[in-house]
mmCIF file with all atom_site columns, C-alpha atoms in Angstrom:
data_model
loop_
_atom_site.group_PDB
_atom_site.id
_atom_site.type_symbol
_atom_site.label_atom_id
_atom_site.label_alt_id
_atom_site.label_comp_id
_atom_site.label_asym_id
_atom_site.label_entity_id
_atom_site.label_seq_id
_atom_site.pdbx_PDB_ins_code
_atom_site.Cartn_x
_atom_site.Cartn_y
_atom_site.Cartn_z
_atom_site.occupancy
_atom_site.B_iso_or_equiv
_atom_site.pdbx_formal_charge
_atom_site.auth_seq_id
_atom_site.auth_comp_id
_atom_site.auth_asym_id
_atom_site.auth_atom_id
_atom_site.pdbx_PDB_model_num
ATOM 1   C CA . UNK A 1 1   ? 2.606   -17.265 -11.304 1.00 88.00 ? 1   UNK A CA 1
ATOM 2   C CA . UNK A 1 2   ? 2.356   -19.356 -8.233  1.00 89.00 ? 2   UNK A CA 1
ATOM 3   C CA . UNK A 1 3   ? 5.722   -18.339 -7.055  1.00 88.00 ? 3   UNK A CA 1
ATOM 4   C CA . UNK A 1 4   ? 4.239   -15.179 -7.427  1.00 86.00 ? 4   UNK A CA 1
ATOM 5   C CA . UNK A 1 5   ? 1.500   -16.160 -5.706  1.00 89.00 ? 5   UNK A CA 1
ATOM 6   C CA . UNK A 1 6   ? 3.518   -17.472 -2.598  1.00 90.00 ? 6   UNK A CA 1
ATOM 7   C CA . UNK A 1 7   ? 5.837   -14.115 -2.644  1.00 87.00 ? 7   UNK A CA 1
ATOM 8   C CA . UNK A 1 8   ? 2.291   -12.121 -2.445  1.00 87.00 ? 8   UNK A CA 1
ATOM 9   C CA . UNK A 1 9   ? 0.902   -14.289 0.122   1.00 90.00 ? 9   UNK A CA 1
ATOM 10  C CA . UNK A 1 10  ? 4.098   -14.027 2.327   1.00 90.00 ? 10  UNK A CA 1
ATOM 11  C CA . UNK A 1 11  ? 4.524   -10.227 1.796   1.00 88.00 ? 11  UNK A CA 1
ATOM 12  C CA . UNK A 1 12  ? 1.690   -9.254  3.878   1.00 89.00 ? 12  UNK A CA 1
ATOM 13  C CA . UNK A 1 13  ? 2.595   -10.006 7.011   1.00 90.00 ? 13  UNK A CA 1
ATOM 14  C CA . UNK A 1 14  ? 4.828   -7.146  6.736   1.00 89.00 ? 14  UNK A CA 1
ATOM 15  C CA . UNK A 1 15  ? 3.161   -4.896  4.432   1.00 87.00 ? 15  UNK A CA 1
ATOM 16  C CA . UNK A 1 16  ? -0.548  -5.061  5.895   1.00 88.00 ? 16  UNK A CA 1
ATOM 17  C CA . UNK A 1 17  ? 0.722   -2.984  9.172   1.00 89.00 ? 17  UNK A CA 1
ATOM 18  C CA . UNK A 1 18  ? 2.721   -0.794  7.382   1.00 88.00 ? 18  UNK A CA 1
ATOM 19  C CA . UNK A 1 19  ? 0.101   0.396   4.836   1.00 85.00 ? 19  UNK A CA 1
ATOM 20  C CA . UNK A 1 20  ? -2.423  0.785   7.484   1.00 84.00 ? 20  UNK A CA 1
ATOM 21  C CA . UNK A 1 21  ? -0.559  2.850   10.101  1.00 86.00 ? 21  UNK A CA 1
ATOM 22  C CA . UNK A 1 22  ? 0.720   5.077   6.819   1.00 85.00 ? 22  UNK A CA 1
ATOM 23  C CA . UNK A 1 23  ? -2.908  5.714   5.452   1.00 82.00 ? 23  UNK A CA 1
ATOM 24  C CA . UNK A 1 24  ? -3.100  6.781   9.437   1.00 81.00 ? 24  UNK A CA 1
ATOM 25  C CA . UNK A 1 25  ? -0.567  9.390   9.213   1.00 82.00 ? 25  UNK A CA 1
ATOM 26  C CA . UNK A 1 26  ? -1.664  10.578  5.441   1.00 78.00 ? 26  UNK A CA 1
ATOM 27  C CA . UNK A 1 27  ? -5.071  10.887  7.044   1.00 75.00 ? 27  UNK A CA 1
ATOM 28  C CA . UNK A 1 28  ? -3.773  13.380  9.871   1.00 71.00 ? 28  UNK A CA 1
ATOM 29  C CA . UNK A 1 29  ? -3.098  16.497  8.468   1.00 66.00 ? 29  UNK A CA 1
ATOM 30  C CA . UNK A 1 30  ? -7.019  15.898  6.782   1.00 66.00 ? 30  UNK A CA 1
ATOM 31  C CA . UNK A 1 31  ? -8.872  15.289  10.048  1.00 64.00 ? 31  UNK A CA 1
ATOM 32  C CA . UNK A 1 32  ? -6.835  18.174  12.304  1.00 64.00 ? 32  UNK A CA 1
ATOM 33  C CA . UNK A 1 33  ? -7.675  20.813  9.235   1.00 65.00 ? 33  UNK A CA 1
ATOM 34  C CA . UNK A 1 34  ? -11.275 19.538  9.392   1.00 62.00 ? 34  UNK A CA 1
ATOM 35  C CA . UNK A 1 35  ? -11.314 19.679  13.289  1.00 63.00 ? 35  UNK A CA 1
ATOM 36  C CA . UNK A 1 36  ? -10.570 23.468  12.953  1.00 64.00 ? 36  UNK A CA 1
ATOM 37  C CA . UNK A 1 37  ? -13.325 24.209  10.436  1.00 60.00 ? 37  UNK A CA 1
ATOM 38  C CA . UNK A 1 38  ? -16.325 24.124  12.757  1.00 53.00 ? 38  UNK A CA 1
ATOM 39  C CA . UNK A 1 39  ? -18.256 26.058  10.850  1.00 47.00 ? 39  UNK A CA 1
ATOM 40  C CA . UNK A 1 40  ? -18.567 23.573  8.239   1.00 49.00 ? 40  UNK A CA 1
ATOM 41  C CA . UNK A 1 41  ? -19.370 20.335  10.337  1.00 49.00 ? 41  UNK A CA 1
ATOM 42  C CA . UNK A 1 42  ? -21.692 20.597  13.513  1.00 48.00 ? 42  UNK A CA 1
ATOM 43  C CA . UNK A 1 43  ? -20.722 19.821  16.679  1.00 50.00 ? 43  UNK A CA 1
ATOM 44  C CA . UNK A 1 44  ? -22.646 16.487  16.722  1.00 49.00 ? 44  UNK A CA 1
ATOM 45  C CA . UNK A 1 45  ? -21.526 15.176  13.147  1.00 43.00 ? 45  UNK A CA 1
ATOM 46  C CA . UNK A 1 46  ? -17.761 16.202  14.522  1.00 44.00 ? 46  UNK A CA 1
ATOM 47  C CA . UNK A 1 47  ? -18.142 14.346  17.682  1.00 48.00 ? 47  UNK A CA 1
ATOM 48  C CA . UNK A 1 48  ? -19.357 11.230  15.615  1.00 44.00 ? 48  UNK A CA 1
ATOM 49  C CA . UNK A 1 49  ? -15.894 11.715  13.595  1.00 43.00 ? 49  UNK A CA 1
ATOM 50  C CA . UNK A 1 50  ? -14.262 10.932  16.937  1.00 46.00 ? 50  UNK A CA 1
ATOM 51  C CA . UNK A 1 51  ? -12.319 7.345   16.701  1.00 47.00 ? 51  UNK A CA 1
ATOM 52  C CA . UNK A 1 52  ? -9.799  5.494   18.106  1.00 43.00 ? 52  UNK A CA 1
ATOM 53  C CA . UNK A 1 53  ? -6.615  7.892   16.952  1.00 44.00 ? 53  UNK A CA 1
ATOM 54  C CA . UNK A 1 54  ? -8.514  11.158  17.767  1.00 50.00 ? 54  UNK A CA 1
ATOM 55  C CA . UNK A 1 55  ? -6.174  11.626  20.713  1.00 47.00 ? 55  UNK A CA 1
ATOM 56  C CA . UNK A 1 56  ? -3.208  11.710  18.714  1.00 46.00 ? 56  UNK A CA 1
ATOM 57  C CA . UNK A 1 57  ? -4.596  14.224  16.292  1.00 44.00 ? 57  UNK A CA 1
ATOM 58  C CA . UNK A 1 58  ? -5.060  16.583  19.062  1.00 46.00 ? 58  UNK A CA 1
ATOM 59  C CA . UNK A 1 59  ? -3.033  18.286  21.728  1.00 41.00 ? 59  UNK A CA 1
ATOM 60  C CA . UNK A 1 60  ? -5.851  19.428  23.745  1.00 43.00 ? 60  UNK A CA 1
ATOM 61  C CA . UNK A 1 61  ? -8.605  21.853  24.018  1.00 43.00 ? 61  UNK A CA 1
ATOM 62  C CA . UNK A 1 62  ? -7.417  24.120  21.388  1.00 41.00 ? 62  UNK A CA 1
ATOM 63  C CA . UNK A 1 63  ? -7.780  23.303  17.614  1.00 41.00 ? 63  UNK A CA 1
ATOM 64  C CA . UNK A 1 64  ? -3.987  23.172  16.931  1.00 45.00 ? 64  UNK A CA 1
ATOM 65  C CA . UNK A 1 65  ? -2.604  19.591  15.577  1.00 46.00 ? 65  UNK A CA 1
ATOM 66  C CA . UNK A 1 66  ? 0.539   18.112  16.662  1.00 56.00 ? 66  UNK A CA 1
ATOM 67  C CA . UNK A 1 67  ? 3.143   15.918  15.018  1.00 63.00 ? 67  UNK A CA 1
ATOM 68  C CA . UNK A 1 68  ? 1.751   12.262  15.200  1.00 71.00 ? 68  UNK A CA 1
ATOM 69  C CA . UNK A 1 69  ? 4.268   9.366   14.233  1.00 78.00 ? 69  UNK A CA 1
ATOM 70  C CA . UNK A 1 70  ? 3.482   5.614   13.304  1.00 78.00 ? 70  UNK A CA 1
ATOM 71  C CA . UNK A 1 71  ? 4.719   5.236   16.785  1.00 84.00 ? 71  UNK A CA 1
ATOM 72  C CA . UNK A 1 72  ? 2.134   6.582   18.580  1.00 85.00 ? 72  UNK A CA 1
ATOM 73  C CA . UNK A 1 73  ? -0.391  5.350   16.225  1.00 83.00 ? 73  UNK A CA 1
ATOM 74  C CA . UNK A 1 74  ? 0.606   1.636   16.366  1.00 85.00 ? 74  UNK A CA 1
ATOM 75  C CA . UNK A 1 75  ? 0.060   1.970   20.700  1.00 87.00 ? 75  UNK A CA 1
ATOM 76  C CA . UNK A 1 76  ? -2.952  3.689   20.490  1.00 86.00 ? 76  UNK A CA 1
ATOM 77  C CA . UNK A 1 77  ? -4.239  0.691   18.167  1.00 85.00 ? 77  UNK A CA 1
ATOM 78  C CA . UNK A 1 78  ? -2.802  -2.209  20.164  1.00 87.00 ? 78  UNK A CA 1
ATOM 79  C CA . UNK A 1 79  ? -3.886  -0.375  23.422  1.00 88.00 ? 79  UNK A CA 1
ATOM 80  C CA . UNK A 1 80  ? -7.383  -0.687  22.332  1.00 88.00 ? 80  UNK A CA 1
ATOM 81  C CA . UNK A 1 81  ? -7.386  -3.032  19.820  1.00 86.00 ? 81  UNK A CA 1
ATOM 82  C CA . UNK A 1 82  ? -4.496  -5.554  19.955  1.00 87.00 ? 82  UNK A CA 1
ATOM 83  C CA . UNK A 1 83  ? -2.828  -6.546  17.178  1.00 86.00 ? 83  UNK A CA 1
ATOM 84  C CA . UNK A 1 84  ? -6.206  -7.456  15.161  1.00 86.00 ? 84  UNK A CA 1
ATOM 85  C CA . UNK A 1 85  ? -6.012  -3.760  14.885  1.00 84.00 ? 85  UNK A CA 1
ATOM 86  C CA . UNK A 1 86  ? -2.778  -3.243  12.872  1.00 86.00 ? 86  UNK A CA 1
ATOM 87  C CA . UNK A 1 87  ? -4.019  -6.118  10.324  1.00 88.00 ? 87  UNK A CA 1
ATOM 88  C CA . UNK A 1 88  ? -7.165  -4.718  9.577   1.00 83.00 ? 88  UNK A CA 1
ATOM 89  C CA . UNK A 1 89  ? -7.548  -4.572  5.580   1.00 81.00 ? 89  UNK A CA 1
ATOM 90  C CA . UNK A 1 90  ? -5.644  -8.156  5.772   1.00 86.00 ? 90  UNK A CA 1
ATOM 91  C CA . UNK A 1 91  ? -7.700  -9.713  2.918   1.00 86.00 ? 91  UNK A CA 1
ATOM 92  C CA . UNK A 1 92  ? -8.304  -6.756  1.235   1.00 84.00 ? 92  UNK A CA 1
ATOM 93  C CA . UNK A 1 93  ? -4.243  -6.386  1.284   1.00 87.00 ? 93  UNK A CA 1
ATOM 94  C CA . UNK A 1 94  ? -3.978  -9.867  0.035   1.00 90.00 ? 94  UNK A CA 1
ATOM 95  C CA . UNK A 1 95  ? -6.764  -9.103  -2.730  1.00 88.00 ? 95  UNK A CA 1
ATOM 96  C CA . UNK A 1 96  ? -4.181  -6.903  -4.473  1.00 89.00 ? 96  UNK A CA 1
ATOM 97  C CA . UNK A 1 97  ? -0.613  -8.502  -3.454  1.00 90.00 ? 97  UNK A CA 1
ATOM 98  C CA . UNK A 1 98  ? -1.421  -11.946 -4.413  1.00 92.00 ? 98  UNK A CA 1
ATOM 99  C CA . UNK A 1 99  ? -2.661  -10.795 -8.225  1.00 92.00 ? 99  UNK A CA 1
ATOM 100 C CA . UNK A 1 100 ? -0.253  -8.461  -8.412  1.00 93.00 ? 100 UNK A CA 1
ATOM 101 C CA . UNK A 1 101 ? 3.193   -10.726 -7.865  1.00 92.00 ? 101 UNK A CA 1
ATOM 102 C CA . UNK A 1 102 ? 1.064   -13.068 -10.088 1.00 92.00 ? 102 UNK A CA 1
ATOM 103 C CA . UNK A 1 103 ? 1.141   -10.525 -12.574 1.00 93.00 ? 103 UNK A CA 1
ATOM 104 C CA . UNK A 1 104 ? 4.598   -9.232  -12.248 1.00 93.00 ? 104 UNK A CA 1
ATOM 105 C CA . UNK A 1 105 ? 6.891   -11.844 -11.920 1.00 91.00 ? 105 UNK A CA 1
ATOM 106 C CA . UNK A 1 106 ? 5.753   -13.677 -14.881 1.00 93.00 ? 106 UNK A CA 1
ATOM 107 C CA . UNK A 1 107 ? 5.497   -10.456 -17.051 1.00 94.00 ? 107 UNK A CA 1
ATOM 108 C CA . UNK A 1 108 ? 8.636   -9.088  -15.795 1.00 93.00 ? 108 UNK A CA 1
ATOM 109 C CA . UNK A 1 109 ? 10.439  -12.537 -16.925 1.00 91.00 ? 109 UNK A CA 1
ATOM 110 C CA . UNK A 1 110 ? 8.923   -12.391 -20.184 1.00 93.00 ? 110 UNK A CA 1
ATOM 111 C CA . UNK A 1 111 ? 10.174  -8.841  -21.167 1.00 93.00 ? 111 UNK A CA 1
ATOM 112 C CA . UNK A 1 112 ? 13.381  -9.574  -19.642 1.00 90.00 ? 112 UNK A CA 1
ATOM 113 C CA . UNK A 1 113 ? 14.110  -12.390 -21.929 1.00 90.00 ? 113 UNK A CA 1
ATOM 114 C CA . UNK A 1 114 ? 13.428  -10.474 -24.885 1.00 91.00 ? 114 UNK A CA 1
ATOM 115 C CA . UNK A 1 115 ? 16.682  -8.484  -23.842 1.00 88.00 ? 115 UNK A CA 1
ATOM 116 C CA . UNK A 1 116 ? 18.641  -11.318 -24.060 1.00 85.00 ? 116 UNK A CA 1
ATOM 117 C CA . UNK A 1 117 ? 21.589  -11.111 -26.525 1.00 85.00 ? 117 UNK A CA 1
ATOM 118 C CA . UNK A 1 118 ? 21.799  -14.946 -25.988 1.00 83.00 ? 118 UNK A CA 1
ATOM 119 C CA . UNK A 1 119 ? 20.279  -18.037 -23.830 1.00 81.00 ? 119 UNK A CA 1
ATOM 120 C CA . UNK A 1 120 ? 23.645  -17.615 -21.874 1.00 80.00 ? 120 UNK A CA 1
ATOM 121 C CA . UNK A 1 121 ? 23.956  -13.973 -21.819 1.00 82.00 ? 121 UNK A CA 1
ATOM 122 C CA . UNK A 1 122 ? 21.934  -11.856 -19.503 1.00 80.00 ? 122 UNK A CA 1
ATOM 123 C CA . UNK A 1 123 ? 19.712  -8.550  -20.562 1.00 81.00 ? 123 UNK A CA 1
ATOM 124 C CA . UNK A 1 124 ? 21.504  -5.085  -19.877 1.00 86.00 ? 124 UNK A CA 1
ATOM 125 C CA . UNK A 1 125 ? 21.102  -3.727  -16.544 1.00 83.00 ? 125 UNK A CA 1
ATOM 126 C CA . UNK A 1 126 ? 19.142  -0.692  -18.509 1.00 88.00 ? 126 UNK A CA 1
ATOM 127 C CA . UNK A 1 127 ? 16.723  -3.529  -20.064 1.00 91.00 ? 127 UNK A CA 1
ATOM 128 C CA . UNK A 1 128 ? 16.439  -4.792  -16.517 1.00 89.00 ? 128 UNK A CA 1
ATOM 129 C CA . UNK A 1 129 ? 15.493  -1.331  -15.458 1.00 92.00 ? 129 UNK A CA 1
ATOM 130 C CA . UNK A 1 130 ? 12.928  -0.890  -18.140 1.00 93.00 ? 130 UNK A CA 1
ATOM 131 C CA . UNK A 1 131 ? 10.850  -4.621  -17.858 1.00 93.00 ? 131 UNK A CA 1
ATOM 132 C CA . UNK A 1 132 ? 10.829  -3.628  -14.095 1.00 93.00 ? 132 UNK A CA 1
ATOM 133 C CA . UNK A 1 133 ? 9.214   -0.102  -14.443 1.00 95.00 ? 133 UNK A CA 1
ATOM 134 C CA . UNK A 1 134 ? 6.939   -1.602  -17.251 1.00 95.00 ? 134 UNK A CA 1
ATOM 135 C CA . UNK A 1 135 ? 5.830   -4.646  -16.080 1.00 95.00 ? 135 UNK A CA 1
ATOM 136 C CA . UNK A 1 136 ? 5.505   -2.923  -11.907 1.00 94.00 ? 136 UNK A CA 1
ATOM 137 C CA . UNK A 1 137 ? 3.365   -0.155  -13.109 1.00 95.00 ? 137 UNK A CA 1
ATOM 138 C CA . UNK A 1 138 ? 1.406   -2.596  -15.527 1.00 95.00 ? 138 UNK A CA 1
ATOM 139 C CA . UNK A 1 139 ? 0.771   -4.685  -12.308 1.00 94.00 ? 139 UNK A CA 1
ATOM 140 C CA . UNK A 1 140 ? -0.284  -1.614  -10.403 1.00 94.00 ? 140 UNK A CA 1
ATOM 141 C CA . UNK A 1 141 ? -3.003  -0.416  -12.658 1.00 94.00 ? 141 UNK A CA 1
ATOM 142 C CA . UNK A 1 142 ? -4.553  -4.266  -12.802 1.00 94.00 ? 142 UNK A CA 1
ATOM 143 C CA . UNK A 1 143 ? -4.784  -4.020  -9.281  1.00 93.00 ? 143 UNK A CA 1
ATOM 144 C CA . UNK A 1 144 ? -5.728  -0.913  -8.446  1.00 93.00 ? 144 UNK A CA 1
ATOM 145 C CA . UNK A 1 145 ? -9.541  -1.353  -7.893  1.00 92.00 ? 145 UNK A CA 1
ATOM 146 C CA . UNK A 1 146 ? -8.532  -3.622  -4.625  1.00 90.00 ? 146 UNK A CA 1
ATOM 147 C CA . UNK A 1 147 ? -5.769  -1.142  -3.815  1.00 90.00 ? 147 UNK A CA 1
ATOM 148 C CA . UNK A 1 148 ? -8.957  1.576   -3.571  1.00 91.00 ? 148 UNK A CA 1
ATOM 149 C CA . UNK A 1 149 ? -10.978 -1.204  -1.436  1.00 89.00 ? 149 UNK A CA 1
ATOM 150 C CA . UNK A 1 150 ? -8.015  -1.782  0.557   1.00 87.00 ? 150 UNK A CA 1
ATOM 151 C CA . UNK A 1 151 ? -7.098  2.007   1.537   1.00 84.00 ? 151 UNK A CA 1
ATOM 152 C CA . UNK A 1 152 ? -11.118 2.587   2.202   1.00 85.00 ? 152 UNK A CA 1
ATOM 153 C CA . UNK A 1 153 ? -11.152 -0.084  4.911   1.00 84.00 ? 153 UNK A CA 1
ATOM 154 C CA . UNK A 1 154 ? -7.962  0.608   6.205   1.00 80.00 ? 154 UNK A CA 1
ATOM 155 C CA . UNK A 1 155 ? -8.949  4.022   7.059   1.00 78.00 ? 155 UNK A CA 1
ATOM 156 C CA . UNK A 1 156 ? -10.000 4.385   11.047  1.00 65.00 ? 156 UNK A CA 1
ATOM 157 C CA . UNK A 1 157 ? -10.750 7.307   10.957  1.00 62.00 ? 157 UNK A CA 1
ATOM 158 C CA . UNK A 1 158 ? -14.229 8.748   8.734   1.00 62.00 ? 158 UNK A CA 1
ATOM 159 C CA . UNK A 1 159 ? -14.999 12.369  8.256   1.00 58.00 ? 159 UNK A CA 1
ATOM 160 C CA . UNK A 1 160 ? -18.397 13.546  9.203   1.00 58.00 ? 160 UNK A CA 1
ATOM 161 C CA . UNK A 1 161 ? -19.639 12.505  5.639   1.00 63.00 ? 161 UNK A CA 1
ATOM 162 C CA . UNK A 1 162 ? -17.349 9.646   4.729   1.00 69.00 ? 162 UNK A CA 1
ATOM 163 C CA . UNK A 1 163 ? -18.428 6.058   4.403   1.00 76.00 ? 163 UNK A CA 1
ATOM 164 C CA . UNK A 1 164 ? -17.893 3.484   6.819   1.00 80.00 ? 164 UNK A CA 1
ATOM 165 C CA . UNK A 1 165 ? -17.586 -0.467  5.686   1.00 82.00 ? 165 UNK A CA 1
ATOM 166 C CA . UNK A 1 166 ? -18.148 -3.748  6.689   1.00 83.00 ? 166 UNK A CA 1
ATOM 167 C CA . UNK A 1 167 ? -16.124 -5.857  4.838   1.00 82.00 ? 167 UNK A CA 1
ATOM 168 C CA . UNK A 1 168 ? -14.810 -5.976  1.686   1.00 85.00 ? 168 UNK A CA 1
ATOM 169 C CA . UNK A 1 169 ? -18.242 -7.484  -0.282  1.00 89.00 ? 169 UNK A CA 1
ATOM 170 C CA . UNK A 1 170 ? -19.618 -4.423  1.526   1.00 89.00 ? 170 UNK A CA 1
ATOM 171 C CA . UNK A 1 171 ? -17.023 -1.891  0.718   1.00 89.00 ? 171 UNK A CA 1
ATOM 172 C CA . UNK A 1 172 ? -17.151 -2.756  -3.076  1.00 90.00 ? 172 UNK A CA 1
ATOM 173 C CA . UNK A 1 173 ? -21.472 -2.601  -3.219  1.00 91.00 ? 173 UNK A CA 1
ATOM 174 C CA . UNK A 1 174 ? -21.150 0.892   -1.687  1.00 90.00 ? 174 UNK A CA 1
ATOM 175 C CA . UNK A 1 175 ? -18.401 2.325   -4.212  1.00 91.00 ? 175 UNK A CA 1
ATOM 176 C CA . UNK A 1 176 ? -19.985 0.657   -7.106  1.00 91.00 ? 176 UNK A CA 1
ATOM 177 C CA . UNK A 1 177 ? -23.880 2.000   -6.297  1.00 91.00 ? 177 UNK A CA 1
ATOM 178 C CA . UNK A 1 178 ? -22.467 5.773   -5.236  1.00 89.00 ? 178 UNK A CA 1
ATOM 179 C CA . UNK A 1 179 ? -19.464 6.176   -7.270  1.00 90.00 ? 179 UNK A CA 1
ATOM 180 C CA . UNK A 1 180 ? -19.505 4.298   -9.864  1.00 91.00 ? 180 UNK A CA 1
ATOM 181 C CA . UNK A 1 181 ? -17.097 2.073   -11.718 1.00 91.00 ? 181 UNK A CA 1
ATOM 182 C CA . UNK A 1 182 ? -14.761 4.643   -12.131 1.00 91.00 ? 182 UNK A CA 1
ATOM 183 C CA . UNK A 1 183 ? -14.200 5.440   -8.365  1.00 91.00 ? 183 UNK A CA 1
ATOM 184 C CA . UNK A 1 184 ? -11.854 1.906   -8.340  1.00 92.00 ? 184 UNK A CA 1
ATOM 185 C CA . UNK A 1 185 ? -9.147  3.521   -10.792 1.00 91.00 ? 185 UNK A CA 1
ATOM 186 C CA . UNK A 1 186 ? -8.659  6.492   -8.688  1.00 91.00 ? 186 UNK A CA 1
ATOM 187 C CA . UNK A 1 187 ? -4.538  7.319   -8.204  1.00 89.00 ? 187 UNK A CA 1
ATOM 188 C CA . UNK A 1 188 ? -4.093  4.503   -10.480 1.00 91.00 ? 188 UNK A CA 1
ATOM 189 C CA . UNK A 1 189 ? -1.604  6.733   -12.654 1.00 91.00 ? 189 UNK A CA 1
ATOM 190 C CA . UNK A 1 190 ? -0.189  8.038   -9.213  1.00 91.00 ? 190 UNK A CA 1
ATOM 191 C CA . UNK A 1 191 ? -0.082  4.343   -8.333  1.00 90.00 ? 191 UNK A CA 1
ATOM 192 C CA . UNK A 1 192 ? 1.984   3.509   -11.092 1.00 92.00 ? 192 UNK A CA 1
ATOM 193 C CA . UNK A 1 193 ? 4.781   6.040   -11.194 1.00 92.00 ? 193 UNK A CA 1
ATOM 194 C CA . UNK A 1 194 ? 5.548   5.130   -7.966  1.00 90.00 ? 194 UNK A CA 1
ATOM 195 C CA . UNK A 1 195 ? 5.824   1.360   -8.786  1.00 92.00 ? 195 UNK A CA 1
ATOM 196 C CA . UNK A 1 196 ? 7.830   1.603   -11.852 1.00 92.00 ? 196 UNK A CA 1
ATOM 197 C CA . UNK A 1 197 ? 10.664  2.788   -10.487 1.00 92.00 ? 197 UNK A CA 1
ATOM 198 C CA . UNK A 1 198 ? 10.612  1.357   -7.519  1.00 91.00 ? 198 UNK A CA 1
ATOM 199 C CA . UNK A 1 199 ? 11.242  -2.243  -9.015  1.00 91.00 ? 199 UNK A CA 1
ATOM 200 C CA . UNK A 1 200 ? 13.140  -1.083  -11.853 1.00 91.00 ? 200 UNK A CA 1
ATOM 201 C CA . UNK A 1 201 ? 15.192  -0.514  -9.042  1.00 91.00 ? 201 UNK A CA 1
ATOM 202 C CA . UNK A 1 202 ? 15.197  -2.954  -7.883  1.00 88.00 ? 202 UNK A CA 1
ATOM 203 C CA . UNK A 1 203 ? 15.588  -5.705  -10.236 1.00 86.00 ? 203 UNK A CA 1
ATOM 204 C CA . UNK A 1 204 ? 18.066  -3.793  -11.616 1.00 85.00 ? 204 UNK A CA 1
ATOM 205 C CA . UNK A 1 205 ? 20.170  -4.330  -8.196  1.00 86.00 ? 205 UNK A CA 1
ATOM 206 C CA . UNK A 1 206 ? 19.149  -8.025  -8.052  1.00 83.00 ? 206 UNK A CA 1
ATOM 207 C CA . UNK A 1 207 ? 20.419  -8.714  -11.405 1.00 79.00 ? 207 UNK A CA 1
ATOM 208 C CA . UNK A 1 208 ? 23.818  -6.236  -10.832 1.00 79.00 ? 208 UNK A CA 1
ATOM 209 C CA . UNK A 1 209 ? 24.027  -9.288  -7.971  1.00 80.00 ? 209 UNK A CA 1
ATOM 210 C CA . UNK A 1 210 ? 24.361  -6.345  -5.354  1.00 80.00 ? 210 UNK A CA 1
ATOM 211 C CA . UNK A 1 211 ? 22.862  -8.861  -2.575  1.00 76.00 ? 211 UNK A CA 1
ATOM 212 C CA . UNK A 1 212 ? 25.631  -11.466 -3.710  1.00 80.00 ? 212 UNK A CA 1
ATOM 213 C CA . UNK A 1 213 ? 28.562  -9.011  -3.354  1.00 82.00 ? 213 UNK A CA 1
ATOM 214 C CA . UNK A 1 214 ? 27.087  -8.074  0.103   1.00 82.00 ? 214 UNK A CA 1
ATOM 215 C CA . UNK A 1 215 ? 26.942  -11.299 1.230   1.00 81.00 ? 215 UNK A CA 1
ATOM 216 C CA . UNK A 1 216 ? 30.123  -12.186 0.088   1.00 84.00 ? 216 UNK A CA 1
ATOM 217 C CA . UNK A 1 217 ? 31.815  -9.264  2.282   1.00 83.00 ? 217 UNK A CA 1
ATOM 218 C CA . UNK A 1 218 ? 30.073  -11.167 5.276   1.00 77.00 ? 218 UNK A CA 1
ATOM 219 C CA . UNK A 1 219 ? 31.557  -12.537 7.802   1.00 78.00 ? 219 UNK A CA 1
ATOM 220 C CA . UNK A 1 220 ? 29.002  -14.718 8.210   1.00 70.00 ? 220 UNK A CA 1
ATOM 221 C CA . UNK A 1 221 ? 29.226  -16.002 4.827   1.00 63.00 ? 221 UNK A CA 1
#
């Protein structure tokens, strides 16, 4: 658990940036289809809508949205931000990678072992496969309520009646006392069948010892 821990805690400096400029381009096609319903949102409650990335939603005068890449997005947020910008949801990212490696690596070790033939023989590469899915997406669903926190604060940009947050103490009050309890498992089944086979995957490859056979074709081995 605390190597999982130190994994989790290492993790996002790399994933923090990444999940924030991708919850920036899943939020594009959202904004540019409200943007050409304006007679659902009033002109004032649209302009308040206006953020930081509204110039890469829009090519101009006219309603019609153009392709916007993490590129663009990542200069438009260090142009007026700096890099604060692309690690904003930091602790809220840390809030679910830390528990989560703390929760995998120890539970994927555990069902591993119990697909040992022997001490000295290793588990199939299909068990390996199978305490990867079950022990990523088990992972997942514990930490999905501060996957939902994280994804709320890492969104820049707010519809005209979306919530806007100040922190994560503040983010969690405001789902709790409008949504309810419930509102922090949202996409955790979506959550999970994307994890499980992702690091079935990929212990699967790690115990195969494709990294080692890599390495060993290296010439700087």
């Amino acid at each position: 658990m605390l190597a999982g821990c130190g994994a989790g805690m290492c993790q996002v400096v790399i994933t923090t940036p990444m999940e924030m400029l991708k919850i920036q381009l899943q939020d594009a096609g959202r904004l540019a289809a409200q943007q050409r319903k304006p007679a659902t949102i009033s002109p004032a409650k649209l302009a308040a809508t206006t953020t930081v990335l509204s110039r890469s939603y829009n090519a101009g005068p006219s309603t019609e949205a153009r392709a916007v890449s993490a590129t663009q997005i990542a200069r438009e947020v260090l142009h007026t931000q700096g890099i604060q910008g692309l690690y904003k949801g930091l602790w809220a990212t840390l809030m679910r990678d830390v528990p989560f490696s703390m929760v995998y690596f120890p539970l994927f070790a555990h069902l591993n072992r119990l697909g040992q033939p022997s001490r000295d023989e290793s588990a199939p590469f299909y068990w390996a496969f199978f305490s990867g899915c079950l022990a990523g997406s088990t992972a997942a669903v514990a930490v999905n309520p501060c996957d939902v926190v994280k994804t709320r604060l890492q969104s820049l940009n707010k519809g005209a009646s979306e919530e806007s947050y100040n922190g994560v103490v503040d983010c969690v009050s405001k789902i709790m006392r409008k949504e309810g309890p419930s509102a922090f498992l949202k996409g955790a089944g979506c959550r999970a069948l994307v994890i499980a086979p992702l690091f079935g995957i990929a212990q699967v490859m790690y115990f195969i010892g494709i990294g080692e056979f890599i390495l060993d074709l290296s010439p700087f081995n």
